[in-house]
Amino acid sequence: MSINQCTLLPGRGKIHKSFHPWVFSGAIATPPISVDPLLPVQVFDADGTTLGWAQHNPNSKIRLRFLSFGAGPEPDQDWYKQTLVDALERRTELQGTKTTVIRLVFSESDSLPGLIIDRLGDVLVVQFLSAGADVLRPMFIQLLRELAPAHIPQPFDLKAIVERSDGDGRRMEGLPLSNGVLWGTLPEVHTVRENGIEFLVDSDSQKTGFYADQRENRDIVSRWAKGRSVLDVCCYTGGFSAYAAAHGATSITLLDSSAPALAMAIKNIALQSIKQEIPVETLDKDAFRELRKLAEDKRRYDLIILDPPKLAPTRASLTKAATAYKDLNLNAMRLLGPGGLLATFSCSGLVSSEDLRTWISWAAKDLRRRAHIVEQFGQAACHPVPLHFPEAHYLKGFLIRMID
Ligand code: SAH
């Protein structure tokens, strides 16, 4: 066996024959010997069948991440180029004059493990979240410069490629934090559009600057905004609120623990062309405490958006997360009268739709109130979920109508 080959234990190859991309350390019989991290490894089942080529990282719990499946040749620069083109082309219909902010590459879902690329107008924001993606950064930057102009629909004029790698992802791979401009000149604050709604984004901010995974959900929720007072909990830069303002909400209350996010949210609401100015209130507070306080103060809203950060980062945290989600939803429901609407989300990959529905139902039961599920939410089409990799489905939610 050559140095860049690896064999799995008996019975552990089956899920990879149906394209599951992750191999944990416990499934490996013979690891590759002193592997150059630049080289993908060829993975074999215990019976000798070739399973495919994978990135290898001995410092990560996810030891192997498949790039390609079956007996094909080792992925080379041409393979990466074609795989990147395929990812870009799958998003053609999702962009245009109305939408210029989108996820272009979604890691394992696009057969490029550890690589995230977001488009924020004319700026590309990349994250290298696996060792295998990290070592290839010069190649990816070169390929992006070459491919983006031809494969991203107009209007598009590449100004900069910037790195904003997420801290947690890199830490789990044993990689140092890494941020900065990789190519071009970064416009400080610029405008992007989503479903025709304008937003200011700061590609220099901590995160990737905009959560494109909520695109379709913002559109759906905005259909219910007309004539309603809105409370946007964990609003970030006001994604849902800007839509709600453009669609006739009567007032907006923004709640987030980040002051810069709130400041940007106010600007984003002001960008919308609204016939009559509407009152906007900001609460720079912790959502858990503030929702309880608002309920004690007997405040009322007609439509609440509740989009907290990941509350279940690990399996061990699931029980605590159940209580946290229930608590947030319970206090949100206390702010809604009969007919009130709650758009509630979880972006924890480990929390299923069924888990979230159960915890919300506990909240309604404690309050002795009936409620309906009016809509069910997932993640936007630029964050596809491979049929054989349900782990990619992290965003879920419901639109709940309080009956009494
Ligand atoms: N709804 C937003 C995205 C939300 S991201 C959109 O459509 O763009 C999660 C947000 O929760 C972040 O802005 C973060 O600042 C905020 N947040 C995290 N913990 C919080 C807490 N305890 N209280 C209030 N906001 C919190």
Short mmCIF file of C-alpha atoms and ligand atoms in Angstrom, two decimals:
data_model
loop_
_atom_site.label_atom_id
_atom_site.label_comp_id
_atom_site.label_asym_id
_atom_site.label_seq_id
_atom_site.Cartn_x
_atom_site.Cartn_y
_atom_site.Cartn_z
CA MET A 1 0.00 0.00 0.00
CA SER A 2 1.47 3.37 -1.00
CA ILE A 3 1.70 6.29 1.40
CA ASN A 4 -1.46 8.05 0.25
CA GLN A 5 -3.82 5.12 0.61
CA CYS A 6 -6.12 4.22 3.45
CA THR A 7 -8.41 1.26 4.26
CA LEU A 8 -11.63 1.23 6.29
CA LEU A 9 -12.75 -1.42 8.79
CA PRO A 10 -15.17 -4.13 7.59
CA GLY A 11 -18.73 -2.81 7.24
CA ARG A 12 -17.70 0.85 7.40
CA GLY A 13 -17.50 1.47 3.65
CA LYS A 14 -21.18 1.01 2.87
CA ILE A 15 -22.40 4.58 3.48
CA HIS A 16 -19.61 5.94 1.28
CA LYS A 17 -20.81 3.79 -1.63
CA SER A 18 -23.96 5.92 -1.37
CA PHE A 19 -21.91 9.15 -1.25
CA HIS A 20 -21.69 10.02 2.45
CA PRO A 21 -18.58 12.26 2.63
CA TRP A 22 -17.34 11.90 6.25
CA VAL A 23 -15.19 9.17 7.83
CA PHE A 24 -14.54 9.35 11.57
CA SER A 25 -11.33 8.00 13.10
CA GLY A 26 -13.04 4.86 14.48
CA ALA A 27 -13.85 3.60 10.99
CA ILE A 28 -10.27 3.47 9.74
CA ALA A 29 -8.30 0.18 9.67
CA THR A 30 -5.03 1.40 8.16
CA PRO A 31 -4.43 5.14 8.04
CA PRO A 32 -2.21 6.66 5.36
CA ILE A 33 1.47 6.75 6.32
CA SER A 34 3.04 10.22 6.83
CA VAL A 35 0.74 11.84 4.38
CA ASP A 36 1.53 15.16 2.70
CA PRO A 37 -1.57 17.24 3.51
CA LEU A 38 -1.46 18.56 -0.05
CA LEU A 39 -2.24 15.10 -1.35
CA PRO A 40 -5.70 13.59 -1.25
CA VAL A 41 -5.72 9.97 -0.10
CA GLN A 42 -7.33 7.07 -1.94
CA VAL A 43 -9.79 5.22 0.29
CA PHE A 44 -10.53 1.49 0.08
CA ASP A 45 -13.23 -0.64 1.66
CA ALA A 46 -12.09 -3.65 3.75
CA ASP A 47 -12.82 -5.94 0.77
CA GLY A 48 -10.51 -3.90 -1.47
CA THR A 49 -13.21 -1.94 -3.35
CA THR A 50 -12.08 1.60 -4.20
CA LEU A 51 -14.36 4.04 -2.39
CA GLY A 52 -12.86 7.28 -3.73
CA TRP A 53 -10.48 10.14 -2.96
CA ALA A 54 -10.61 12.14 0.24
CA GLN A 55 -8.93 14.95 2.16
CA HIS A 56 -7.13 13.58 5.22
CA ASN A 57 -6.58 15.36 8.54
CA PRO A 58 -5.15 13.37 11.49
CA ASN A 59 -5.93 16.35 13.79
CA SER A 60 -9.66 16.33 13.15
CA LYS A 61 -12.42 14.05 14.46
CA ILE A 62 -13.58 13.90 10.86
CA ARG A 63 -10.50 12.06 9.63
CA LEU A 64 -11.46 11.85 5.95
CA ARG A 65 -13.69 14.07 3.79
CA PHE A 66 -14.50 12.60 0.40
CA LEU A 67 -13.86 14.69 -2.68
CA SER A 68 -14.86 12.12 -5.28
CA PHE A 69 -16.43 8.67 -5.11
CA GLY A 70 -15.59 5.46 -6.99
CA ALA A 71 -12.52 4.41 -8.94
CA GLY A 72 -11.77 7.68 -10.80
CA PRO A 73 -8.32 9.31 -10.97
CA GLU A 74 -6.85 11.49 -8.21
CA PRO A 75 -8.44 14.99 -8.19
CA ASP A 76 -6.04 17.41 -9.90
CA GLN A 77 -6.30 21.10 -10.77
CA ASP A 78 -8.64 20.36 -13.70
CA TRP A 79 -10.90 18.38 -11.40
CA TYR A 80 -11.08 21.29 -8.93
CA LYS A 81 -11.73 23.71 -11.76
CA GLN A 82 -14.63 21.66 -13.13
CA THR A 83 -16.06 21.07 -9.65
CA LEU A 84 -15.97 24.81 -8.96
CA VAL A 85 -17.58 25.61 -12.33
CA ASP A 86 -20.34 23.07 -11.58
CA ALA A 87 -21.04 24.74 -8.22
CA LEU A 88 -21.16 28.21 -9.79
CA GLU A 89 -23.43 27.05 -12.63
CA ARG A 90 -25.90 25.44 -10.24
CA ARG A 91 -26.53 28.95 -8.84
CA THR A 92 -27.04 30.75 -12.17
CA GLU A 93 -30.83 30.93 -11.90
CA LEU A 94 -30.65 32.21 -8.32
CA GLN A 95 -28.81 35.43 -9.22
CA GLY A 96 -29.43 38.47 -11.42
CA THR A 97 -30.31 42.11 -10.94
CA LYS A 98 -32.67 41.27 -8.05
CA THR A 99 -30.30 39.00 -6.10
CA THR A 100 -26.57 39.69 -5.84
CA VAL A 101 -25.87 38.05 -2.49
CA ILE A 102 -25.63 34.27 -2.40
CA ARG A 103 -23.59 31.27 -1.26
CA LEU A 104 -21.64 30.05 -4.30
CA VAL A 105 -19.89 27.06 -2.73
CA PHE A 106 -21.31 25.12 0.22
CA SER A 107 -18.53 22.77 1.28
CA GLU A 108 -19.39 19.05 1.17
CA SER A 109 -22.68 19.78 -0.65
CA ASP A 110 -20.60 20.96 -3.62
CA SER A 111 -17.92 18.22 -3.28
CA LEU A 112 -15.45 20.82 -1.98
CA PRO A 113 -15.15 19.92 1.72
CA GLY A 114 -14.19 22.81 3.97
CA LEU A 115 -14.63 25.45 1.28
CA ILE A 116 -17.32 28.13 1.64
CA ILE A 117 -17.63 30.95 -0.86
CA ASP A 118 -20.20 33.70 -0.46
CA ARG A 119 -20.86 36.40 -3.01
CA LEU A 120 -21.66 39.82 -1.54
CA GLY A 121 -22.24 41.86 -4.66
CA ASP A 122 -18.81 42.31 -6.28
CA VAL A 123 -16.91 40.84 -3.32
CA LEU A 124 -16.25 37.15 -2.74
CA VAL A 125 -15.91 36.07 0.88
CA VAL A 126 -14.16 32.75 1.34
CA GLN A 127 -13.72 30.42 4.28
CA PHE A 128 -11.19 27.59 4.40
CA LEU A 129 -12.55 25.35 7.14
CA SER A 130 -10.65 22.08 6.61
CA ALA A 131 -6.93 21.42 6.41
CA GLY A 132 -7.44 19.97 2.93
CA ALA A 133 -9.10 23.16 1.68
CA ASP A 134 -6.65 25.39 3.55
CA VAL A 135 -3.56 24.03 1.81
CA LEU A 136 -5.13 24.67 -1.57
CA ARG A 137 -5.90 28.36 -0.93
CA PRO A 138 -3.53 29.75 -3.64
CA MET A 139 -5.14 27.46 -6.22
CA PHE A 140 -8.69 28.38 -5.18
CA ILE A 141 -7.92 32.13 -5.31
CA GLN A 142 -6.42 31.76 -8.77
CA LEU A 143 -9.37 29.66 -9.97
CA LEU A 144 -11.88 32.14 -8.55
CA ARG A 145 -10.23 35.07 -10.31
CA GLU A 146 -10.28 33.10 -13.53
CA LEU A 147 -13.79 31.61 -13.29
CA ALA A 148 -15.91 34.14 -11.41
CA PRO A 149 -16.26 36.75 -14.20
CA ALA A 150 -17.53 34.17 -16.71
CA HIS A 151 -19.64 32.04 -14.38
CA ILE A 152 -21.34 34.58 -12.13
CA PRO A 153 -24.32 36.25 -13.82
CA GLN A 154 -24.34 39.99 -14.49
CA PRO A 155 -24.34 42.50 -12.90
CA PHE A 156 -20.98 41.39 -11.47
CA ASP A 157 -17.56 43.04 -11.47
CA LEU A 158 -15.07 41.27 -9.17
CA LYS A 159 -13.53 43.83 -6.79
CA ALA A 160 -12.02 41.71 -4.03
CA ILE A 161 -11.60 38.24 -2.57
CA VAL A 162 -11.55 38.36 1.21
CA GLU A 163 -11.11 35.64 3.81
CA ARG A 164 -13.38 35.46 6.86
CA SER A 165 -12.81 31.95 8.11
CA ASP A 166 -15.14 31.01 10.93
CA GLY A 167 -13.22 30.51 14.18
CA ASP A 168 -14.95 27.34 15.41
CA GLY A 169 -14.61 25.44 12.15
CA ARG A 170 -10.87 26.08 11.90
CA ARG A 171 -10.27 25.30 15.58
CA MET A 172 -11.88 21.86 15.18
CA GLU A 173 -9.45 21.19 12.31
CA GLY A 174 -6.45 22.37 14.37
CA LEU A 175 -5.96 25.44 12.15
CA PRO A 176 -5.14 29.00 13.32
CA LEU A 177 -7.61 31.85 12.75
CA SER A 178 -7.21 33.53 9.42
CA ASN A 179 -8.75 36.70 8.02
CA GLY A 180 -7.84 39.35 5.50
CA VAL A 181 -7.97 40.56 1.93
CA LEU A 182 -6.58 37.86 -0.38
CA TRP A 183 -6.92 39.79 -3.62
CA GLY A 184 -8.14 43.20 -4.84
CA THR A 185 -9.39 46.20 -2.91
CA LEU A 186 -12.18 45.82 -0.43
CA PRO A 187 -14.99 48.40 -0.60
CA GLU A 188 -15.77 49.16 3.05
CA VAL A 189 -19.54 49.21 2.98
CA HIS A 190 -21.44 48.45 -0.19
CA THR A 191 -24.93 47.63 -1.37
CA VAL A 192 -26.23 44.20 -2.34
CA ARG A 193 -29.72 43.07 -3.33
CA GLU A 194 -31.76 40.08 -2.27
CA ASN A 195 -35.14 39.46 -3.94
CA GLY A 196 -35.03 43.14 -4.97
CA ILE A 197 -34.54 44.34 -1.37
CA GLU A 198 -31.41 46.48 -0.88
CA PHE A 199 -28.93 45.88 1.93
CA LEU A 200 -25.72 47.49 3.07
CA VAL A 201 -23.05 44.91 3.87
CA ASP A 202 -19.72 45.34 5.53
CA SER A 203 -17.44 42.63 4.17
CA ASP A 204 -14.96 43.67 6.85
CA SER A 205 -17.26 42.53 9.67
CA GLN A 206 -16.70 39.49 11.87
CA LYS A 207 -18.94 37.10 9.96
CA THR A 208 -19.30 36.64 6.26
CA GLY A 209 -21.44 39.77 6.27
CA PHE A 210 -24.87 38.46 5.36
CA TYR A 211 -26.88 35.30 6.02
CA ALA A 212 -27.99 34.19 2.57
CA ASP A 213 -29.44 30.96 3.99
CA GLN A 214 -32.62 32.85 5.04
CA ARG A 215 -33.34 34.32 1.57
CA GLU A 216 -36.50 32.34 0.78
CA ASN A 217 -37.70 32.46 4.38
CA ARG A 218 -37.45 36.26 4.45
CA ASP A 219 -39.57 36.36 1.33
CA ILE A 220 -42.21 34.05 2.84
CA VAL A 221 -42.34 35.89 6.17
CA SER A 222 -42.60 39.27 4.41
CA ARG A 223 -45.94 38.17 2.90
CA TRP A 224 -47.38 38.31 6.42
CA ALA A 225 -45.90 41.69 7.39
CA LYS A 226 -48.51 44.09 5.98
CA GLY A 227 -50.32 45.98 8.73
CA ARG A 228 -48.42 44.14 11.49
CA SER A 229 -46.11 45.35 14.25
CA VAL A 230 -42.86 43.36 14.07
CA LEU A 231 -40.35 42.23 16.69
CA ASP A 232 -37.16 40.89 15.07
CA VAL A 233 -35.24 38.89 17.68
CA CYS A 234 -31.57 38.22 16.87
CA CYS A 235 -32.04 40.52 13.92
CA TYR A 236 -28.32 40.85 12.98
CA THR A 237 -28.27 43.46 10.17
CA GLY A 238 -32.06 43.42 9.83
CA GLY A 239 -32.58 40.87 7.06
CA PHE A 240 -36.17 40.06 8.00
CA SER A 241 -36.96 43.62 9.13
CA ALA A 242 -35.92 45.27 5.87
CA TYR A 243 -38.29 42.93 4.00
CA ALA A 244 -41.04 43.56 6.56
CA ALA A 245 -40.61 47.34 6.23
CA ALA A 246 -40.75 47.12 2.43
CA HIS A 247 -43.93 45.00 2.70
CA GLY A 248 -45.99 47.27 4.93
CA ALA A 249 -45.14 46.52 8.56
CA THR A 250 -46.52 49.23 10.86
CA SER A 251 -43.59 49.29 13.31
CA ILE A 252 -40.33 47.42 13.84
CA THR A 253 -38.49 46.54 17.03
CA LEU A 254 -34.95 45.26 16.53
CA LEU A 255 -33.41 43.08 19.25
CA ASP A 256 -29.78 41.88 19.16
CA SER A 257 -26.80 41.80 21.51
CA SER A 258 -24.49 43.29 18.86
CA ALA A 259 -24.47 47.10 18.63
CA PRO A 260 -22.75 47.21 15.19
CA ALA A 261 -25.34 44.79 13.81
CA LEU A 262 -28.18 46.95 15.15
CA ALA A 263 -26.64 50.10 13.65
CA MET A 264 -26.49 48.40 10.26
CA ALA A 265 -30.06 47.09 10.67
CA ILE A 266 -31.37 50.64 11.14
CA LYS A 267 -29.59 51.74 7.95
CA ASN A 268 -31.01 48.76 6.07
CA ILE A 269 -34.57 49.59 7.09
CA ALA A 270 -33.99 53.24 6.08
CA LEU A 271 -32.84 52.06 2.62
CA GLN A 272 -36.31 50.72 1.81
CA SER A 273 -38.60 53.02 -0.09
CA ILE A 274 -41.57 53.19 2.24
CA LYS A 275 -44.46 55.59 1.62
CA GLN A 276 -44.90 56.51 5.25
CA GLU A 277 -42.08 56.43 7.76
CA ILE A 278 -42.57 53.75 10.42
CA PRO A 279 -41.36 53.75 14.02
CA VAL A 280 -38.20 51.70 14.58
CA GLU A 281 -37.03 50.79 18.09
CA THR A 282 -33.73 49.08 18.92
CA LEU A 283 -32.99 46.91 21.93
CA ASP A 284 -29.29 46.20 22.40
CA LYS A 285 -29.97 43.34 24.82
CA ASP A 286 -29.65 39.66 25.56
CA ALA A 287 -32.60 37.93 23.88
CA PHE A 288 -33.28 35.50 26.74
CA ARG A 289 -33.61 38.19 29.39
CA GLU A 290 -35.24 40.81 27.19
CA LEU A 291 -38.01 38.54 25.87
CA ARG A 292 -38.94 37.65 29.44
CA LYS A 293 -38.91 41.32 30.44
CA LEU A 294 -41.03 42.38 27.45
CA ALA A 295 -43.54 39.67 28.40
CA GLU A 296 -43.60 40.85 32.02
CA ASP A 297 -44.19 44.40 30.74
CA LYS A 298 -47.15 42.98 28.76
CA ARG A 299 -45.83 44.22 25.45
CA ARG A 300 -47.63 42.98 22.32
CA TYR A 301 -46.49 42.39 18.74
CA ASP A 302 -48.30 40.96 15.72
CA LEU A 303 -45.34 39.21 14.07
CA ILE A 304 -42.19 37.99 15.84
CA ILE A 305 -39.10 36.63 14.12
CA LEU A 306 -36.90 34.51 16.38
CA ASP A 307 -33.61 33.53 14.72
CA PRO A 308 -31.10 32.73 17.50
CA PRO A 309 -27.49 31.66 16.90
CA LYS A 310 -26.52 27.98 17.07
CA LEU A 311 -27.65 26.91 20.56
CA ALA A 312 -26.60 23.24 20.24
CA PRO A 313 -22.99 23.18 19.06
CA THR A 314 -22.36 19.63 20.39
CA ARG A 315 -24.43 16.52 21.17
CA ALA A 316 -23.67 17.03 24.86
CA SER A 317 -25.36 20.44 24.71
CA LEU A 318 -28.68 19.14 23.31
CA THR A 319 -30.55 18.93 26.62
CA LYS A 320 -29.54 22.47 27.52
CA ALA A 321 -30.46 23.60 24.03
CA ALA A 322 -33.95 22.09 24.36
CA THR A 323 -34.55 24.25 27.44
CA ALA A 324 -33.09 27.32 25.72
CA TYR A 325 -35.23 26.97 22.58
CA LYS A 326 -38.33 26.28 24.68
CA ASP A 327 -37.66 29.29 26.91
CA LEU A 328 -37.15 31.68 23.98
CA ASN A 329 -40.26 30.45 22.17
CA LEU A 330 -42.39 30.50 25.30
CA ASN A 331 -41.55 34.12 26.06
CA ALA A 332 -42.04 35.08 22.41
CA MET A 333 -45.51 33.49 22.46
CA ARG A 334 -46.40 35.51 25.56
CA LEU A 335 -45.94 38.65 23.42
CA LEU A 336 -48.47 37.47 20.83
CA GLY A 337 -52.24 37.70 21.10
CA PRO A 338 -54.69 35.40 19.30
CA GLY A 339 -53.83 35.47 15.58
CA GLY A 340 -50.25 36.56 16.32
CA LEU A 341 -47.49 35.04 14.20
CA LEU A 342 -44.11 33.61 15.24
CA ALA A 343 -41.43 32.80 12.65
CA THR A 344 -39.08 30.66 14.69
CA PHE A 345 -35.78 29.05 13.59
CA SER A 346 -32.93 26.81 14.63
CA CYS A 347 -29.60 26.83 12.78
CA SER A 348 -28.14 23.99 14.88
CA GLY A 349 -27.30 21.04 12.65
CA LEU A 350 -27.84 18.65 15.55
CA VAL A 351 -31.42 19.87 16.13
CA SER A 352 -33.94 18.24 13.78
CA SER A 353 -37.15 19.85 12.56
CA GLU A 354 -38.99 17.36 14.75
CA ASP A 355 -36.94 18.38 17.82
CA LEU A 356 -37.71 22.05 17.21
CA ARG A 357 -41.42 21.35 16.67
CA THR A 358 -41.53 19.34 19.91
CA TRP A 359 -39.83 22.05 21.97
CA ILE A 360 -42.13 24.75 20.56
CA SER A 361 -45.13 22.55 21.36
CA TRP A 362 -43.90 22.27 24.97
CA ALA A 363 -43.86 26.07 25.12
CA ALA A 364 -47.46 26.36 23.85
CA LYS A 365 -48.58 23.57 26.19
CA ASP A 366 -47.09 25.35 29.23
CA LEU A 367 -49.02 28.47 28.24
CA ARG A 368 -52.18 26.39 27.63
CA ARG A 369 -52.53 27.88 24.18
CA ARG A 370 -53.29 26.31 20.84
CA ALA A 371 -51.17 27.14 17.83
CA HIS A 372 -50.92 26.09 14.17
CA ILE A 373 -47.95 25.49 11.91
CA VAL A 374 -48.65 27.73 8.93
CA GLU A 375 -45.37 27.37 7.03
CA GLN A 376 -42.27 25.17 7.34
CA PHE A 377 -38.86 26.63 6.61
CA GLY A 378 -35.56 25.20 5.39
CA GLN A 379 -32.37 26.73 4.04
CA ALA A 380 -32.12 28.68 0.79
CA ALA A 381 -31.43 26.84 -2.47
CA CYS A 382 -27.81 28.03 -2.50
CA HIS A 383 -27.28 25.79 0.59
CA PRO A 384 -28.37 22.45 -0.96
CA VAL A 385 -28.66 19.26 1.11
CA PRO A 386 -27.31 16.11 -0.60
CA LEU A 387 -29.83 13.26 -0.25
CA HIS A 388 -27.15 11.06 1.30
CA PHE A 389 -25.74 13.73 3.60
CA PRO A 390 -28.60 14.93 5.83
CA GLU A 391 -25.99 16.57 8.13
CA ALA A 392 -25.91 19.46 5.64
CA HIS A 393 -29.48 20.39 6.63
CA TYR A 394 -28.89 22.76 9.53
CA LEU A 395 -31.49 25.53 9.15
CA LYS A 396 -35.09 24.74 9.97
CA GLY A 397 -38.06 26.66 11.22
CA PHE A 398 -41.81 27.16 11.41
CA LEU A 399 -44.28 29.95 11.03
CA ILE A 400 -46.63 29.51 13.97
CA ARG A 401 -50.03 31.18 14.31
CA MET A 402 -51.39 31.53 17.82
CA ILE A 403 -55.02 30.46 17.85
CA ASP A 404 -56.01 31.69 21.30
N1 SAH B 1 -31.87 37.00 11.53
C1 SAH B 1 -30.58 37.43 11.05
C2 SAH B 1 -29.46 36.45 11.35
C3 SAH B 1 -29.30 36.13 12.81
S1 SAH B 1 -27.71 35.58 13.23
C4 SAH B 1 -30.67 37.74 9.57
O1 SAH B 1 -31.72 37.52 8.95
O2 SAH B 1 -29.68 38.23 9.01
C5 SAH B 1 -27.79 35.54 14.96
C6 SAH B 1 -27.73 36.88 15.65
O3 SAH B 1 -27.96 36.61 17.03
C7 SAH B 1 -26.43 37.66 15.59
O4 SAH B 1 -26.68 38.94 15.09
C8 SAH B 1 -25.95 37.77 17.06
O5 SAH B 1 -25.41 39.05 17.38
C9 SAH B 1 -27.25 37.58 17.80
N2 SAH B 1 -27.13 37.04 19.16
C10 SAH B 1 -26.34 36.03 19.61
N3 SAH B 1 -26.59 35.77 20.91
C11 SAH B 1 -27.55 36.65 21.30
C12 SAH B 1 -28.23 36.88 22.53
N4 SAH B 1 -27.99 36.14 23.61
N5 SAH B 1 -29.14 37.88 22.57
C13 SAH B 1 -29.41 38.63 21.49
N6 SAH B 1 -28.80 38.43 20.29
C14 SAH B 1 -27.90 37.46 20.19
#
